[in-house]
PDB file of C-alpha atoms and ligand atoms in Angstrom:
ATOM      1  CA  MET A   7      13.686  11.098   7.064  1.00 54.00           C
ATOM      2  CA  VAL A   8      13.424  10.001  10.639  1.00 59.00           C
ATOM      3  CA  ALA A   9      16.951   8.535  10.602  1.00 64.00           C
ATOM      4  CA  ASP A  10      19.631   8.372   7.951  1.00 69.00           C
ATOM      5  CA  GLY A  11      20.502   5.031   6.452  1.00 82.00           C
ATOM      6  CA  LEU A  12      17.261   3.178   7.209  1.00 91.00           C
ATOM      7  CA  PHE A  13      15.643   3.600   3.840  1.00 93.00           C
ATOM      8  CA  GLU A  14      15.825   5.521   0.586  1.00 93.00           C
ATOM      9  CA  LEU A  15      13.192   6.685  -1.856  1.00 90.00           C
ATOM     10  CA  HIS A  16      12.901   5.613  -5.474  1.00 86.00           C
ATOM     11  CA  GLY A  17      10.292   8.117  -6.599  1.00 84.00           C
ATOM     12  CA  ASP A  18       7.506   7.557  -4.049  1.00 80.00           C
ATOM     13  CA  GLU A  19       8.669   4.018  -3.369  1.00 88.00           C
ATOM     14  CA  PRO A  20      10.710   3.461  -0.224  1.00 93.00           C
ATOM     15  CA  ARG A  21      13.382   0.760  -0.096  1.00 95.00           C
ATOM     16  CA  LEU A  22      14.836  -0.424   3.184  1.00 96.00           C
ATOM     17  CA  ILE A  23      18.608  -0.457   3.298  1.00 96.00           C
ATOM     18  CA  GLY A  24      20.246  -3.288   5.174  1.00 95.00           C
ATOM     19  CA  THR A  25      23.458  -5.221   5.194  1.00 95.00           C
ATOM     20  CA  ARG A  26      24.256  -8.591   3.661  1.00 95.00           C
ATOM     21  CA  CYS A  27      27.223 -10.699   4.716  1.00 95.00           C
ATOM     22  CA  ALA A  28      29.339 -11.455   1.659  1.00 94.00           C
ATOM     23  CA  ALA A  29      30.416 -14.777   3.160  1.00 94.00           C
ATOM     24  CA  CYS A  30      27.357 -16.408   4.746  1.00 94.00           C
ATOM     25  CA  GLY A  31      24.577 -14.315   3.183  1.00 92.00           C
ATOM     26  CA  THR A  32      22.932 -13.305   6.460  1.00 92.00           C
ATOM     27  CA  VAL A  33      20.943 -10.085   6.036  1.00 94.00           C
ATOM     28  CA  TYR A  34      20.674  -7.438   8.748  1.00 94.00           C
ATOM     29  CA  PHE A  35      18.353  -4.489   9.241  1.00 95.00           C
ATOM     30  CA  PRO A  36      19.190  -1.841  10.295  1.00 93.00           C
ATOM     31  CA  GLN A  37      22.637  -1.956   8.725  1.00 94.00           C
ATOM     32  CA  ALA A  38      25.261  -3.809  10.730  1.00 93.00           C
ATOM     33  CA  PRO A  39      28.984  -2.986  10.792  1.00 93.00           C
ATOM     34  CA  SER A  40      29.903  -6.666  10.540  1.00 94.00           C
ATOM     35  CA  CYS A  41      28.318 -10.122  10.466  1.00 95.00           C
ATOM     36  CA  ARG A  42      26.991 -11.348  13.811  1.00 93.00           C
ATOM     37  CA  ASN A  43      26.720 -14.988  12.781  1.00 93.00           C
ATOM     38  CA  PRO A  44      28.991 -16.810  15.270  1.00 94.00           C
ATOM     39  CA  ASP A  45      29.723 -19.514  12.680  1.00 94.00           C
ATOM     40  CA  CYS A  46      30.817 -16.979  10.077  1.00 94.00           C
ATOM     41  CA  ARG A  47      34.543 -16.251   9.752  1.00 89.00           C
ATOM     42  CA  GLU A  48      34.600 -13.718   6.952  1.00 84.00           C
ATOM     43  CA  LYS A  49      32.206 -11.110   8.420  1.00 84.00           C
ATOM     44  CA  THR A  50      32.625  -8.760   5.465  1.00 91.00           C
ATOM     45  CA  VAL A  51      29.295  -7.065   4.866  1.00 95.00           C
ATOM     46  CA  GLU A  52      27.912  -5.092   1.960  1.00 96.00           C
ATOM     47  CA  ARG A  53      24.974  -2.751   1.513  1.00 95.00           C
ATOM     48  CA  ALA A  54      21.765  -4.524   0.553  1.00 95.00           C
ATOM     49  CA  VAL A  55      18.457  -3.168  -0.729  1.00 95.00           C
ATOM     50  CA  LEU A  56      15.749  -5.241   0.946  1.00 96.00           C
ATOM     51  CA  PRO A  57      12.499  -6.626  -0.494  1.00 95.00           C
ATOM     52  CA  THR A  58       9.502  -4.292  -0.250  1.00 95.00           C
ATOM     53  CA  ARG A  59       6.890  -6.978   0.315  1.00 96.00           C
ATOM     54  CA  GLY A  60       6.422  -9.430   3.134  1.00 97.00           C
ATOM     55  CA  VAL A  61       4.076 -11.144   5.548  1.00 97.00           C
ATOM     56  CA  LEU A  62       2.991  -9.889   8.959  1.00 98.00           C
ATOM     57  CA  VAL A  63       4.209 -12.396  11.564  1.00 98.00           C
ATOM     58  CA  SER A  64       3.532 -10.473  14.794  1.00 98.00           C
ATOM     59  CA  TYR A  65       2.321  -7.088  15.968  1.00 97.00           C
ATOM     60  CA  THR A  66       1.709  -4.983  19.025  1.00 96.00           C
ATOM     61  CA  VAL A  67      -0.636  -2.044  19.586  1.00 95.00           C
ATOM     62  CA  GLN A  68       0.740   1.047  21.341  1.00 87.00           C
ATOM     63  CA  ARG A  69      -2.124   2.657  23.239  1.00 86.00           C
ATOM     64  CA  TYR A  70      -0.190   5.149  25.351  1.00 80.00           C
ATOM     65  CA  GLN A  71       1.621   8.166  24.020  1.00 75.00           C
ATOM     66  CA  PRO A  72       5.377   7.661  24.240  1.00 68.00           C
ATOM     67  CA  PRO A  73       7.753  10.351  25.580  1.00 69.00           C
ATOM     68  CA  ALA A  74       8.035  13.603  23.635  1.00 66.00           C
ATOM     69  CA  LEU A  75      11.296  12.414  22.096  1.00 63.00           C
ATOM     70  CA  PHE A  76       9.284  10.196  19.810  1.00 63.00           C
ATOM     71  CA  ARG A  77       7.292  12.739  17.850  1.00 65.00           C
ATOM     72  CA  ILE A  78       4.139  11.961  15.932  1.00 64.00           C
ATOM     73  CA  ASP A  79       1.700  14.718  14.981  1.00 66.00           C
ATOM     74  CA  ASP A  80      -1.953  14.065  15.870  1.00 70.00           C
ATOM     75  CA  TRP A  81      -0.938  11.161  18.051  1.00 74.00           C
ATOM     76  CA  GLN A  82      -3.333   8.259  18.376  1.00 82.00           C
ATOM     77  CA  PRO A  83      -2.931   4.581  19.204  1.00 88.00           C
ATOM     78  CA  TYR A  84      -0.968   2.782  16.534  1.00 89.00           C
ATOM     79  CA  ALA A  85       0.310  -0.660  15.694  1.00 94.00           C
ATOM     80  CA  ILE A  86       3.854  -1.860  15.191  1.00 95.00           C
ATOM     81  CA  GLY A  87       4.281  -4.993  13.126  1.00 97.00           C
ATOM     82  CA  LEU A  88       6.995  -7.557  12.659  1.00 97.00           C
ATOM     83  CA  VAL A  89       7.212  -8.408   8.967  1.00 98.00           C
ATOM     84  CA  ASP A  90       8.923 -11.403   7.398  1.00 97.00           C
ATOM     85  CA  LEU A  91      10.627 -10.165   4.223  1.00 96.00           C
ATOM     86  CA  GLY A  92      11.938 -13.617   3.310  1.00 91.00           C
ATOM     87  CA  ASP A  93      15.359 -15.259   3.775  1.00 80.00           C
ATOM     88  CA  GLY A  94      14.814 -15.261   7.539  1.00 83.00           C
ATOM     89  CA  LEU A  95      14.792 -11.480   7.682  1.00 93.00           C
ATOM     90  CA  GLU A  96      12.200  -9.931  10.006  1.00 95.00           C
ATOM     91  CA  VAL A  97      11.776  -6.160  10.200  1.00 96.00           C
ATOM     92  CA  MET A  98       9.797  -4.050  12.676  1.00 95.00           C
ATOM     93  CA  GLY A  99       7.784  -1.142  11.395  1.00 95.00           C
ATOM     94  CA  LEU A 100       4.691   0.950  11.989  1.00 94.00           C
ATOM     95  CA  LEU A 101       1.569  -0.401  10.329  1.00 96.00           C
ATOM     96  CA  SER A 102      -0.396   1.935   8.057  1.00 95.00           C
ATOM     97  CA  GLY A 103      -4.094   1.819   7.261  1.00 93.00           C
ATOM     98  CA  PHE A 104      -5.038  -1.046   9.559  1.00 94.00           C
ATOM     99  CA  ALA A 105      -7.981  -0.900  11.968  1.00 93.00           C
ATOM    100  CA  LEU A 106      -6.341  -1.699  15.306  1.00 94.00           C
ATOM    101  CA  ASP A 107      -8.871  -4.441  16.013  1.00 93.00           C
ATOM    102  CA  GLY A 108      -8.625  -5.784  12.460  1.00 93.00           C
ATOM    103  CA  ILE A 109      -4.987  -6.809  12.225  1.00 96.00           C
ATOM    104  CA  ALA A 110      -4.372 -10.411  11.225  1.00 96.00           C
ATOM    105  CA  ILE A 111      -1.148 -12.414  11.374  1.00 97.00           C
ATOM    106  CA  GLY A 112      -0.345 -13.627   7.875  1.00 97.00           C
ATOM    107  CA  THR A 113      -1.549 -10.468   6.133  1.00 97.00           C
ATOM    108  CA  ARG A 114       0.562  -9.627   3.083  1.00 97.00           C
ATOM    109  CA  VAL A 115       2.056  -6.150   3.423  1.00 97.00           C
ATOM    110  CA  ARG A 116       4.171  -3.771   1.376  1.00 96.00           C
ATOM    111  CA  LEU A 117       6.495  -0.957   2.294  1.00 96.00           C
ATOM    112  CA  VAL A 118       5.244   2.647   2.078  1.00 95.00           C
ATOM    113  CA  ALA A 119       6.741   6.009   3.080  1.00 93.00           C
ATOM    114  CA  GLU A 120       4.649   8.394   5.172  1.00 90.00           C
ATOM    115  CA  SER A 121       5.161  11.623   7.054  1.00 84.00           C
ATOM    116  CA  LEU A 122       5.747  10.995  10.729  1.00 79.00           C
ATOM    117  CA  TYR A 123       5.603  14.651  11.719  1.00 78.00           C
ATOM    118  CA  ALA A 124       6.260  18.048  10.197  1.00 80.00           C
ATOM    119  CA  ASP A 125       9.498  19.639  11.275  1.00 80.00           C
ATOM    120  CA  ALA A 126       9.496  23.459  11.165  1.00 83.00           C
ATOM    121  CA  GLU A 127      12.910  23.574   9.545  1.00 85.00           C
ATOM    122  CA  ARG A 128      13.198  20.342   7.632  1.00 78.00           C
ATOM    123  CA  GLY A 129       9.579  19.924   6.501  1.00 81.00           C
ATOM    124  CA  PRO A 130       7.793  16.586   6.614  1.00 81.00           C
ATOM    125  CA  VAL A 131       9.865  13.901   8.290  1.00 83.00           C
ATOM    126  CA  LEU A 132       9.280  10.618   6.534  1.00 87.00           C
ATOM    127  CA  THR A 133       9.347   7.166   7.993  1.00 90.00           C
ATOM    128  CA  TYR A 134       8.707   3.771   6.468  1.00 94.00           C
ATOM    129  CA  LYS A 135       5.573   1.824   7.318  1.00 96.00           C
ATOM    130  CA  PHE A 136       3.932  -1.381   6.231  1.00 97.00           C
ATOM    131  CA  ALA A 137       0.529  -1.158   4.520  1.00 96.00           C
ATOM    132  CA  ARG A 138      -1.815  -3.919   3.464  1.00 95.00           C
ATOM    133  CA  GLU A 139      -0.848  -5.351   0.081  1.00 92.00           C
ATOM    134  CA  ILE A 140      -3.459  -4.516  -2.526  1.00 80.00           C
ATOM    135  CA  ASP A 141      -4.045  -7.432  -4.870  1.00 64.00           C
ATOM    136  CA  ALA A 142      -3.828  -6.350  -8.480  1.00 53.00           C
TER     137      ALA A 142
HETATM  138 ZN1  LIG B 212      28.474 -13.878   7.759  1.00 77.07          ZN
END
């Protein structure tokens, strides 16, 4: 995985791992060491598995290749979305399967895991992305 602690796999299904404040219920992603709510006194946080479905509330298209530090095989322009997972929690993530000129705010999306690049030693490095929700 691209970074430890961001998400875990249940079979093929990724689940984002965040933090929930035991006192005020505020949810953080990525995980936070303590609650950042200034009105919260307790600040004791616990691990939280986040919802896998949400709504696209904003996005940006990256048209220039970032520095080599950020590796993606077969680089091409891509979109990063901001997804509302409910309870006021908004998470950034790469969008998967969208035409870059066909992205619409309000689209229902779900979490997927995809290979970001293949590492010679570690094999495929997975990241989480948001793909269009397929209506059953
Ligand atoms: Zn709190």
